[in-house]
Amino acid sequence: MKSVPQISLEEAVALVKDGDILLQGGFGMTGNPVHLMHALAETGTRNLTFIGNNVGEAGIGGGKLLRNGQIKKMIGSFFTSNPEAVKAAQDGDVEYELLPQGTLAEAIRAGGAGIGGFYTPTSAGTELAKGRETKVIQGKEQVFVEGIRGNVAFVRAWRADTAGNLSYRMTEQNFNRAMATAADLVIAEVEEIVPVGEIAPEHVHTPGSYVNYLVQATLTLEDLGSSASVESSRKVSERRMNMAKRALQELKRGDVVNLGIGIPTLVADLITPEDGIVMHTENGMLGVGPSPKDGGGAMDYPVNAGKIPVTALPGSSYFDSADSFAMIRGRHVDIAVMGGLEVDEQANLANWAVPGQPLLGVGGAMDLASGAKTLIITMTHTNKDGSAKVVPTCALPLTALKAVDMIITDLAVFRFIDGQLTLTELMPGATLEEVREKTSATFKEALSA
């Protein structure tokens, strides 16, 4: 049986050279090889191309390398979780490339599998497709994305045996599994190293053939950043809660449902285990339960796509980000409930960027909008200045084309029936005159008596 060398943090980071492409596993700080990243921050290694979902948090993980000026370019899907990454991009201090989260995960998986690239419907017709080859496949426009490989991958697993077999804890598979396949040199930071045979074959998530070195490092609460604990309860307006309650009415027992951030998050607070709704989260979990009652964090619980600790209901399962987005693109998610900035008469959605601001955080929005069987958008009916959000044509950067099935605002419920925007309900306290006045899009009225 193969024996993988066990080395120190200092020995591990000495293997990273100036100008290397560095893959870093983790989702936020969950499953993040934070000790390797911090040890690398103590070296003079520079001009790195950093590839990860996000660049850690301010001063933590990849954020420490960024603060040191060691990163030349960052490639990821959600830089906005680190304000210092946003500023570095805005100031032109760091080059950056933004990819939808599922596209990033699949590109890494493709690179690890020796596949040159792939076509995906995600991001077709949006800013992120500009400059990329497109092709109509089975009647749908798709975007070509090249596979991604790195010189070095830092991954974090919970257990390893001396043969390099890795086992991940809860939602810590995320980007780690794919990244462990996609680099010339793979260094796994692990909580515990055990003799061969102590990890049952069916519990091995990454076979040892992918792993070159092991480093033992103990996780602490400080290493988890914002996922260290559950925040205290928040006050929610009656109008926002009404939208969440109305969205809940669309969810049926047995549905696989993904809830975005913002108003959709409130829906999760209303769902009980007895409802039989199967909650999906992009970072790799089915069967998401409510927040822990004891205030515990990611040391003891899985986390959702908002990096918030959650509980696991009976029958839950964990997987990695690449499998999670394959589930989404393969139309195995019944309903996605997302927030919105604009929806237009053609069922186009804009919900991730504002003109004049850097395009720095798309996350999984594009994948979900184009991949879920049914897309429900929850949003306030107007902007703070009173301008409409249900519009003739989206002016903001698009998330997905012809994707929206239903809109729930604080004033009204719209559906796209036979391709036409149709007003079907008024929300509590709203009048038809108010909806007409505050909606710039043309719509049909089909209110029930």
CSV table of C-alpha atoms in Angstrom, one decimal:
chain,number,residue,atom,x,y,z
A,1,MET,CA,0.0,0.0,0.0
A,2,LYS,CA,1.2,3.5,-0.8
A,3,SER,CA,2.6,5.6,2.0
A,4,VAL,CA,2.1,9.4,1.7
A,5,PRO,CA,4.8,11.6,3.4
A,6,GLN,CA,3.6,13.5,6.4
A,7,ILE,CA,5.3,16.9,6.4
A,8,SER,CA,5.2,20.2,8.4
A,9,LEU,CA,3.4,23.3,7.3
A,10,GLU,CA,6.7,25.0,6.6
A,11,GLU,CA,7.8,22.1,4.4
A,12,ALA,CA,4.5,22.1,2.6
A,13,VAL,CA,4.4,25.8,1.7
A,14,ALA,CA,8.0,25.7,0.5
A,15,LEU,CA,6.7,23.6,-2.4
A,16,VAL,CA,4.7,26.5,-3.7
A,17,LYS,CA,6.8,28.6,-6.1
A,18,ASP,CA,6.5,32.2,-7.4
A,19,GLY,CA,4.0,32.5,-10.2
A,20,ASP,CA,2.2,29.2,-9.4
A,21,ILE,CA,-1.5,28.5,-9.9
A,22,LEU,CA,-2.8,27.7,-6.5
A,23,LEU,CA,-6.1,25.9,-6.0
A,24,GLN,CA,-7.6,26.3,-2.6
A,25,GLY,CA,-10.5,24.2,-1.4
A,26,GLY,CA,-13.2,25.3,1.0
A,27,PHE,CA,-16.5,27.3,0.9
A,28,GLY,CA,-16.0,30.4,2.9
A,29,MET,CA,-13.9,29.2,5.8
A,30,THR,CA,-15.7,25.8,5.9
A,31,GLY,CA,-13.3,23.0,4.7
A,32,ASN,CA,-10.7,25.7,4.2
A,33,PRO,CA,-7.0,24.7,4.5
A,34,VAL,CA,-6.5,27.8,6.6
A,35,HIS,CA,-3.3,26.6,8.3
A,36,LEU,CA,-1.6,26.0,5.0
A,37,MET,CA,-2.8,29.4,3.7
A,38,HIS,CA,-1.5,31.2,6.8
A,39,ALA,CA,1.8,29.4,6.6
A,40,LEU,CA,2.2,30.4,3.0
A,41,ALA,CA,1.5,34.0,4.0
A,42,GLU,CA,4.6,33.8,6.2
A,43,THR,CA,6.8,33.2,3.1
A,44,GLY,CA,8.0,35.5,0.3
A,45,THR,CA,6.1,33.6,-2.4
A,46,ARG,CA,4.4,36.0,-4.8
A,47,ASN,CA,2.7,36.5,-8.1
A,48,LEU,CA,0.2,33.7,-7.4
A,49,THR,CA,-2.9,32.9,-9.4
A,50,PHE,CA,-5.4,32.0,-6.7
A,51,ILE,CA,-8.4,29.8,-7.6
A,52,GLY,CA,-11.2,29.3,-5.1
A,53,ASN,CA,-14.8,30.0,-4.6
A,54,ASN,CA,-13.9,33.1,-2.6
A,55,VAL,CA,-10.7,34.6,-1.2
A,56,GLY,CA,-11.3,33.7,2.4
A,57,GLU,CA,-12.4,36.5,4.6
A,58,ALA,CA,-10.6,39.7,5.5
A,59,GLY,CA,-7.2,38.7,6.9
A,60,ILE,CA,-8.2,35.0,7.1
A,61,GLY,CA,-7.2,32.2,4.7
A,62,GLY,CA,-6.7,33.5,1.2
A,63,GLY,CA,-7.5,36.9,2.6
A,64,LYS,CA,-4.1,36.9,4.4
A,65,LEU,CA,-2.3,36.3,1.1
A,66,LEU,CA,-4.3,39.1,-0.6
A,67,ARG,CA,-3.5,41.5,2.2
A,68,ASN,CA,0.2,40.6,1.8
A,69,GLY,CA,0.2,41.4,-1.9
A,70,GLN,CA,1.1,37.8,-2.8
A,71,ILE,CA,-1.8,37.3,-5.2
A,72,LYS,CA,-1.5,38.5,-8.8
A,73,LYS,CA,-4.8,37.2,-10.0
A,74,MET,CA,-7.9,35.7,-8.4
A,75,ILE,CA,-10.4,33.4,-10.1
A,76,GLY,CA,-13.6,32.6,-8.3
A,77,SER,CA,-17.3,33.0,-8.0
A,78,PHE,CA,-18.0,35.2,-5.0
A,79,PHE,CA,-15.3,37.7,-4.1
A,80,THR,CA,-17.8,40.0,-2.3
A,81,SER,CA,-17.6,37.9,0.9
A,82,ASN,CA,-14.2,39.6,1.4
A,83,PRO,CA,-14.4,43.4,1.3
A,84,GLU,CA,-10.6,43.6,0.8
A,85,ALA,CA,-10.9,41.5,-2.3
A,86,VAL,CA,-13.5,43.9,-3.7
A,87,LYS,CA,-11.3,46.9,-3.0
A,88,ALA,CA,-8.2,45.2,-4.5
A,89,ALA,CA,-10.2,44.5,-7.7
A,90,GLN,CA,-11.7,48.0,-7.8
A,91,ASP,CA,-8.3,49.6,-7.3
A,92,GLY,CA,-6.8,47.5,-10.0
A,93,ASP,CA,-4.3,45.9,-7.6
A,94,VAL,CA,-5.3,42.4,-8.5
A,95,GLU,CA,-6.5,40.9,-11.8
A,96,TYR,CA,-9.7,38.9,-11.5
A,97,GLU,CA,-11.9,36.5,-13.4
A,98,LEU,CA,-15.5,35.8,-12.2
A,99,LEU,CA,-17.2,32.5,-13.0
A,100,PRO,CA,-20.6,31.2,-11.9
A,101,GLN,CA,-20.1,28.9,-9.0
A,102,GLY,CA,-21.2,25.7,-10.8
A,103,THR,CA,-19.1,26.5,-13.8
A,104,LEU,CA,-16.1,27.0,-11.6
A,105,ALA,CA,-16.7,23.6,-9.9
A,106,GLU,CA,-17.3,21.8,-13.2
A,107,ALA,CA,-14.2,23.4,-14.8
A,108,ILE,CA,-12.0,22.1,-11.9
A,109,ARG,CA,-13.6,18.7,-12.2
A,110,ALA,CA,-13.0,18.7,-16.0
A,111,GLY,CA,-9.4,19.7,-15.5
A,112,GLY,CA,-8.9,16.9,-13.0
A,113,ALA,CA,-10.5,14.4,-15.4
A,114,GLY,CA,-8.3,15.4,-18.3
A,115,ILE,CA,-11.2,17.1,-20.2
A,116,GLY,CA,-10.3,20.2,-22.2
A,117,GLY,CA,-13.6,21.9,-21.6
A,118,PHE,CA,-17.4,21.7,-21.8
A,119,TYR,CA,-20.5,23.6,-22.9
A,120,THR,CA,-23.0,24.8,-20.3
A,121,PRO,CA,-26.2,26.8,-20.5
A,122,THR,CA,-25.2,28.7,-17.4
A,123,SER,CA,-24.4,32.4,-18.1
A,124,ALA,CA,-25.7,32.3,-21.7
A,125,GLY,CA,-26.7,35.8,-22.8
A,126,THR,CA,-25.1,37.4,-19.8
A,127,GLU,CA,-22.0,39.6,-19.2
A,128,LEU,CA,-20.0,36.6,-18.1
A,129,ALA,CA,-20.5,34.9,-21.5
A,130,LYS,CA,-18.8,37.8,-23.4
A,131,GLY,CA,-15.7,36.8,-25.2
A,132,ARG,CA,-16.5,33.1,-24.9
A,133,GLU,CA,-17.4,30.7,-27.7
A,134,THR,CA,-21.1,29.8,-27.7
A,135,LYS,CA,-23.1,27.1,-29.6
A,136,VAL,CA,-26.7,26.1,-29.8
A,137,ILE,CA,-27.0,22.5,-28.5
A,138,GLN,CA,-30.4,20.8,-28.4
A,139,GLY,CA,-32.1,24.1,-29.1
A,140,LYS,CA,-30.4,25.9,-26.2
A,141,GLU,CA,-27.5,28.4,-26.3
A,142,GLN,CA,-24.5,27.1,-24.4
A,143,VAL,CA,-21.2,28.7,-23.4
A,144,PHE,CA,-17.8,27.0,-23.7
A,145,VAL,CA,-15.6,26.9,-20.6
A,146,GLU,CA,-12.1,25.4,-20.5
A,147,GLY,CA,-11.1,23.0,-17.8
A,148,ILE,CA,-9.0,24.3,-14.9
A,149,ARG,CA,-5.8,22.8,-13.5
A,150,GLY,CA,-3.3,24.2,-11.0
A,151,ASN,CA,0.4,23.7,-10.1
A,152,VAL,CA,-0.5,23.1,-6.4
A,153,ALA,CA,-3.8,22.4,-4.6
A,154,PHE,CA,-4.3,23.0,-0.9
A,155,VAL,CA,-7.3,21.0,0.4
A,156,ARG,CA,-8.8,20.4,3.8
A,157,ALA,CA,-10.1,17.0,5.0
A,158,TRP,CA,-11.2,15.8,8.4
A,159,ARG,CA,-9.4,12.4,8.4
A,160,ALA,CA,-6.6,10.8,6.3
A,161,ASP,CA,-5.0,7.5,6.5
A,162,THR,CA,-1.3,7.0,5.9
A,163,ALA,CA,-2.0,6.0,2.3
A,164,GLY,CA,-3.5,9.4,1.7
A,165,ASN,CA,-7.1,8.4,1.5
A,166,LEU,CA,-9.3,11.4,2.6
A,167,SER,CA,-12.6,11.6,4.4
A,168,TYR,CA,-14.4,14.9,4.7
A,169,ARG,CA,-16.8,16.1,7.4
A,170,MET,CA,-20.3,17.2,6.6
A,171,THR,CA,-20.4,20.1,4.1
A,172,GLU,CA,-16.6,20.3,4.0
A,173,GLN,CA,-16.4,18.4,0.7
A,174,ASN,CA,-17.4,21.5,-1.2
A,175,PHE,CA,-14.6,22.4,-3.6
A,176,ASN,CA,-12.1,20.1,-2.0
A,177,ARG,CA,-12.9,16.9,-3.8
A,178,ALA,CA,-12.6,18.3,-7.3
A,179,MET,CA,-9.5,20.4,-6.4
A,180,ALA,CA,-7.7,17.3,-5.1
A,181,THR,CA,-7.9,15.9,-8.6
A,182,ALA,CA,-6.8,19.0,-10.5
A,183,ALA,CA,-3.3,19.9,-9.6
A,184,ASP,CA,0.2,18.6,-10.2
A,185,LEU,CA,0.9,18.6,-6.5
A,186,VAL,CA,-1.8,18.0,-3.9
A,187,ILE,CA,-1.3,18.8,-0.2
A,188,ALA,CA,-4.0,17.8,2.2
A,189,GLU,CA,-4.3,19.5,5.5
A,190,VAL,CA,-6.2,17.2,7.9
A,191,GLU,CA,-7.4,17.1,11.4
A,192,GLU,CA,-6.3,13.5,12.1
A,193,ILE,CA,-4.0,10.9,10.4
A,194,VAL,CA,-4.8,7.3,11.2
A,195,PRO,CA,-3.3,3.9,10.1
A,196,VAL,CA,-4.4,2.3,6.9
A,197,GLY,CA,-7.6,0.4,7.4
A,198,GLU,CA,-9.2,2.7,9.9
A,199,ILE,CA,-11.1,4.6,7.2
A,200,ALA,CA,-13.6,2.1,5.7
A,201,PRO,CA,-13.3,2.0,1.9
A,202,GLU,CA,-16.9,3.3,1.5
A,203,HIS,CA,-16.0,6.3,3.6
A,204,VAL,CA,-13.1,7.4,1.4
A,205,HIS,CA,-14.1,10.5,-0.5
A,206,THR,CA,-10.7,11.2,-2.2
A,207,PRO,CA,-8.5,8.2,-2.9
A,208,GLY,CA,-4.9,8.4,-1.9
A,209,SER,CA,-3.7,8.2,-5.5
A,210,TYR,CA,-4.5,11.9,-5.8
A,211,VAL,CA,-2.6,13.0,-2.7
A,212,ASN,CA,1.1,13.8,-2.5
A,213,TYR,CA,1.6,15.1,1.0
A,214,LEU,CA,-0.3,15.2,4.3
A,215,VAL,CA,-0.1,17.9,7.0
A,216,GLN,CA,-1.8,17.5,10.3
A,217,ALA,CA,-3.4,20.7,11.7
A,218,THR,CA,-6.0,21.2,14.4
A,219,LEU,CA,-9.0,23.4,13.6
A,220,THR,CA,-10.1,26.1,16.1
A,221,LEU,CA,-13.2,28.4,16.2
A,222,GLU,CA,-11.0,31.3,15.1
A,223,ASP,CA,-10.3,29.4,11.9
A,224,LEU,CA,-14.0,29.4,10.9
A,225,GLY,CA,-14.5,33.1,10.6
A,226,SER,CA,-18.1,34.1,10.2
A,227,SER,CA,-19.3,30.5,10.3
A,228,ALA,CA,-18.0,30.1,13.9
A,229,SER,CA,-21.4,30.6,15.4
A,230,VAL,CA,-25.1,31.3,14.6
A,231,GLU,CA,-26.1,35.0,14.6
A,232,SER,CA,-28.8,36.2,16.9
A,233,SER,CA,-32.4,36.4,15.5
A,234,ARG,CA,-33.2,39.3,13.3
A,235,LYS,CA,-36.3,41.5,13.1
A,236,VAL,CA,-38.3,41.0,9.9
A,237,SER,CA,-40.9,43.4,8.5
A,238,GLU,CA,-44.4,42.1,8.0
A,239,ARG,CA,-44.2,42.8,4.2
A,240,ARG,CA,-41.1,40.7,3.8
A,241,MET,CA,-42.6,37.9,5.9
A,242,ASN,CA,-45.8,38.0,3.8
A,243,MET,CA,-43.7,37.3,0.7
A,244,ALA,CA,-41.9,34.4,2.4
A,245,LYS,CA,-45.3,32.9,3.5
A,246,ARG,CA,-46.7,33.2,0.0
A,247,ALA,CA,-43.6,31.5,-1.5
A,248,LEU,CA,-44.0,28.7,1.1
A,249,GLN,CA,-47.5,28.0,-0.4
A,250,GLU,CA,-45.8,26.9,-3.7
A,251,LEU,CA,-43.7,24.2,-2.0
A,252,LYS,CA,-45.1,20.7,-1.8
A,253,ARG,CA,-44.1,17.6,0.2
A,254,GLY,CA,-41.2,15.9,-1.5
A,255,ASP,CA,-40.1,18.9,-3.5
A,256,VAL,CA,-36.3,19.5,-3.7
A,257,VAL,CA,-36.0,23.2,-3.1
A,258,ASN,CA,-33.1,25.7,-3.1
A,259,LEU,CA,-33.6,29.0,-1.3
A,260,GLY,CA,-31.4,32.0,-2.1
A,261,ILE,CA,-30.2,34.8,0.2
A,262,GLY,CA,-32.4,37.7,1.4
A,263,ILE,CA,-36.2,37.2,1.4
A,264,PRO,CA,-36.0,33.5,0.3
A,265,THR,CA,-33.9,32.8,3.5
A,266,LEU,CA,-37.0,33.7,5.5
A,267,VAL,CA,-38.9,30.8,3.8
A,268,ALA,CA,-36.5,28.4,5.5
A,269,ASP,CA,-37.5,29.7,8.9
A,270,LEU,CA,-41.1,28.7,8.2
A,271,ILE,CA,-40.4,25.2,7.0
A,272,THR,CA,-40.8,22.4,9.5
A,273,PRO,CA,-39.5,18.8,9.2
A,274,GLU,CA,-43.2,17.7,9.1
A,275,ASP,CA,-43.6,19.6,5.8
A,276,GLY,CA,-41.5,17.0,4.0
A,277,ILE,CA,-39.7,19.6,1.8
A,278,VAL,CA,-36.1,18.6,0.9
A,279,MET,CA,-33.9,21.6,1.2
A,280,HIS,CA,-30.9,21.8,-1.1
A,281,THR,CA,-27.8,24.0,-0.7
A,282,GLU,CA,-25.2,24.6,-3.4
A,283,ASN,CA,-22.2,23.8,-1.3
A,284,GLY,CA,-23.3,20.2,-1.0
A,285,MET,CA,-26.2,19.1,1.1
A,286,LEU,CA,-29.7,17.7,0.7
A,287,GLY,CA,-32.0,17.8,3.8
A,288,VAL,CA,-31.1,21.1,5.4
A,289,GLY,CA,-32.8,21.7,8.7
A,290,PRO,CA,-33.2,24.8,10.8
A,291,SER,CA,-30.4,26.7,12.5
A,292,PRO,CA,-29.0,25.0,15.6
A,293,LYS,CA,-30.9,25.9,18.8
A,294,ASP,CA,-27.7,25.9,20.9
A,295,GLY,CA,-26.0,28.7,18.9
A,296,GLY,CA,-23.3,26.2,17.7
A,297,GLY,CA,-21.2,26.9,14.6
A,298,ALA,CA,-19.5,25.0,11.8
A,299,MET,CA,-17.3,23.1,14.2
A,300,ASP,CA,-20.3,21.0,15.1
A,301,TYR,CA,-22.8,21.6,12.2
A,302,PRO,CA,-22.9,21.7,8.4
A,303,VAL,CA,-23.3,25.1,6.8
A,304,ASN,CA,-25.6,26.4,4.0
A,305,ALA,CA,-24.8,28.5,1.0
A,306,GLY,CA,-25.0,31.6,3.1
A,307,LYS,CA,-22.2,30.1,5.2
A,308,ILE,CA,-24.6,29.8,8.2
A,309,PRO,CA,-24.6,26.8,10.4
A,310,VAL,CA,-27.7,24.6,10.0
A,311,THR,CA,-28.9,21.2,11.2
A,312,ALA,CA,-29.3,18.0,9.2
A,313,LEU,CA,-32.7,16.4,9.0
A,314,PRO,CA,-33.1,12.6,9.0
A,315,GLY,CA,-32.3,11.3,5.5
A,316,SER,CA,-29.9,14.1,4.7
A,317,SER,CA,-26.9,13.6,2.5
A,318,TYR,CA,-23.6,15.4,1.8
A,319,PHE,CA,-21.7,15.7,-1.5
A,320,ASP,CA,-19.3,18.1,-3.2
A,321,SER,CA,-20.0,21.3,-5.1
A,322,ALA,CA,-19.5,19.8,-8.5
A,323,ASP,CA,-22.1,17.1,-7.8
A,324,SER,CA,-24.4,19.8,-6.3
A,325,PHE,CA,-24.4,21.9,-9.5
A,326,ALA,CA,-24.7,18.8,-11.6
A,327,MET,CA,-27.9,18.2,-9.7
A,328,ILE,CA,-29.0,21.8,-10.5
A,329,ARG,CA,-28.1,21.9,-14.1
A,330,GLY,CA,-29.5,18.4,-14.6
A,331,ARG,CA,-32.9,19.7,-13.4
A,332,HIS,CA,-33.1,17.6,-10.3
A,333,VAL,CA,-34.0,20.7,-8.2
A,334,ASP,CA,-37.8,21.2,-8.4
A,335,ILE,CA,-38.0,24.9,-7.2
A,336,ALA,CA,-35.5,27.7,-6.7
A,337,VAL,CA,-36.7,30.7,-4.7
A,338,MET,CA,-34.4,33.7,-5.3
A,339,GLY,CA,-34.2,37.4,-4.8
A,340,GLY,CA,-34.4,39.8,-7.7
A,341,LEU,CA,-33.4,43.3,-8.8
A,342,GLU,CA,-35.4,43.3,-12.0
A,343,VAL,CA,-37.7,40.9,-13.9
A,344,ASP,CA,-39.0,41.9,-17.3
A,345,GLU,CA,-41.9,41.0,-19.6
A,346,GLN,CA,-39.8,38.3,-21.3
A,347,ALA,CA,-39.2,36.4,-18.0
A,348,ASN,CA,-35.6,37.6,-18.0
A,349,LEU,CA,-34.0,38.0,-14.5
A,350,ALA,CA,-31.4,40.4,-13.3
A,351,ASN,CA,-30.3,39.9,-9.7
A,352,TRP,CA,-26.6,39.9,-9.3
A,353,ALA,CA,-24.9,43.2,-10.4
A,354,VAL,CA,-25.5,46.9,-10.7
A,355,PRO,CA,-24.0,48.9,-13.6
A,356,GLY,CA,-20.9,50.9,-12.7
A,357,GLN,CA,-20.0,48.5,-9.9
A,358,PRO,CA,-17.4,45.7,-10.4
A,359,LEU,CA,-18.9,42.3,-11.3
A,360,LEU,CA,-17.5,40.5,-8.3
A,361,GLY,CA,-20.0,38.1,-6.9
A,362,VAL,CA,-22.3,35.9,-8.8
A,363,GLY,CA,-22.2,32.7,-6.7
A,364,GLY,CA,-24.7,30.1,-7.8
A,365,ALA,CA,-27.4,32.4,-9.0
A,366,MET,CA,-26.9,31.8,-12.8
A,367,ASP,CA,-26.8,28.0,-12.4
A,368,LEU,CA,-29.9,28.0,-10.3
A,369,ALA,CA,-31.9,30.4,-12.4
A,370,SER,CA,-31.2,28.4,-15.6
A,371,GLY,CA,-31.3,24.9,-14.0
A,372,ALA,CA,-34.2,24.7,-11.6
A,373,LYS,CA,-37.5,23.3,-13.0
A,374,THR,CA,-39.4,26.2,-11.5
A,375,LEU,CA,-38.0,29.7,-10.6
A,376,ILE,CA,-39.8,31.9,-8.2
A,377,ILE,CA,-38.5,35.5,-7.6
A,378,THR,CA,-39.2,37.3,-4.4
A,379,MET,CA,-38.5,41.1,-4.2
A,380,THR,CA,-39.9,44.4,-3.2
A,381,HIS,CA,-42.2,45.8,-5.9
A,382,THR,CA,-40.1,49.0,-6.2
A,383,ASN,CA,-36.6,50.3,-5.5
A,384,LYS,CA,-36.1,52.8,-2.7
A,385,ASP,CA,-36.5,55.7,-5.2
A,386,GLY,CA,-39.9,54.3,-6.2
A,387,SER,CA,-38.8,53.0,-9.6
A,388,ALA,CA,-40.3,49.7,-10.8
A,389,LYS,CA,-38.6,46.4,-10.6
A,390,VAL,CA,-41.1,44.6,-12.8
A,391,VAL,CA,-40.1,46.3,-16.1
A,392,PRO,CA,-40.6,46.0,-19.9
A,393,THR,CA,-36.9,45.1,-20.4
A,394,CYS,CA,-34.2,44.6,-17.8
A,395,ALA,CA,-31.6,47.4,-17.7
A,396,LEU,CA,-29.4,45.6,-15.2
A,397,PRO,CA,-26.9,42.9,-16.1
A,398,LEU,CA,-28.8,39.7,-16.8
A,399,THR,CA,-28.7,36.5,-14.6
A,400,ALA,CA,-30.7,34.3,-16.9
A,401,LEU,CA,-32.8,34.5,-20.1
A,402,LYS,CA,-36.6,33.5,-20.1
A,403,ALA,CA,-36.2,31.7,-16.8
A,404,VAL,CA,-38.7,33.2,-14.4
A,405,ASP,CA,-42.0,31.4,-13.7
A,406,MET,CA,-43.4,33.4,-10.9
A,407,ILE,CA,-42.8,36.8,-9.1
A,408,ILE,CA,-43.9,37.5,-5.6
A,409,THR,CA,-43.6,41.1,-4.4
A,410,ASP,CA,-44.9,42.9,-1.4
A,411,LEU,CA,-47.8,44.1,-3.6
A,412,ALA,CA,-48.6,41.4,-6.0
A,413,VAL,CA,-48.1,37.9,-7.4
A,414,PHE,CA,-47.4,37.5,-11.1
A,415,ARG,CA,-47.0,34.3,-13.2
A,416,PHE,CA,-45.9,33.8,-16.8
A,417,ILE,CA,-48.8,32.1,-18.4
A,418,ASP,CA,-48.3,31.0,-22.0
A,419,GLY,CA,-45.3,33.3,-22.0
A,420,GLN,CA,-47.3,36.4,-20.9
A,421,LEU,CA,-46.7,38.3,-17.6
A,422,THR,CA,-50.0,37.9,-15.7
A,423,LEU,CA,-51.1,39.4,-12.5
A,424,THR,CA,-52.9,36.6,-10.5
A,425,GLU,CA,-53.1,37.9,-6.9
A,426,LEU,CA,-52.8,41.0,-4.7
A,427,MET,CA,-50.8,40.8,-1.5
A,428,PRO,CA,-52.3,41.8,1.8
A,429,GLY,CA,-53.0,45.6,1.9
A,430,ALA,CA,-52.3,46.2,-1.8
A,431,THR,CA,-54.7,47.6,-4.3
A,432,LEU,CA,-55.0,47.0,-8.1
A,433,GLU,CA,-54.5,50.7,-8.7
A,434,GLU,CA,-51.3,50.7,-6.7
A,435,VAL,CA,-49.9,47.7,-8.6
A,436,ARG,CA,-50.7,49.3,-12.0
A,437,GLU,CA,-49.1,52.6,-10.9
A,438,LYS,CA,-45.9,50.9,-9.7
A,439,THR,CA,-45.4,48.4,-12.4
A,440,SER,CA,-43.8,49.7,-15.7
A,441,ALA,CA,-44.1,46.3,-17.5
A,442,THR,CA,-47.3,45.5,-19.5
A,443,PHE,CA,-49.2,42.7,-17.9
A,444,LYS,CA,-52.4,40.8,-18.2
A,445,GLU,CA,-54.9,40.7,-15.3
A,446,ALA,CA,-56.3,37.4,-14.2
A,447,LEU,CA,-57.3,38.1,-10.6
A,448,SER,CA,-59.6,35.5,-9.0
A,449,ALA,CA,-62.8,36.8,-7.6
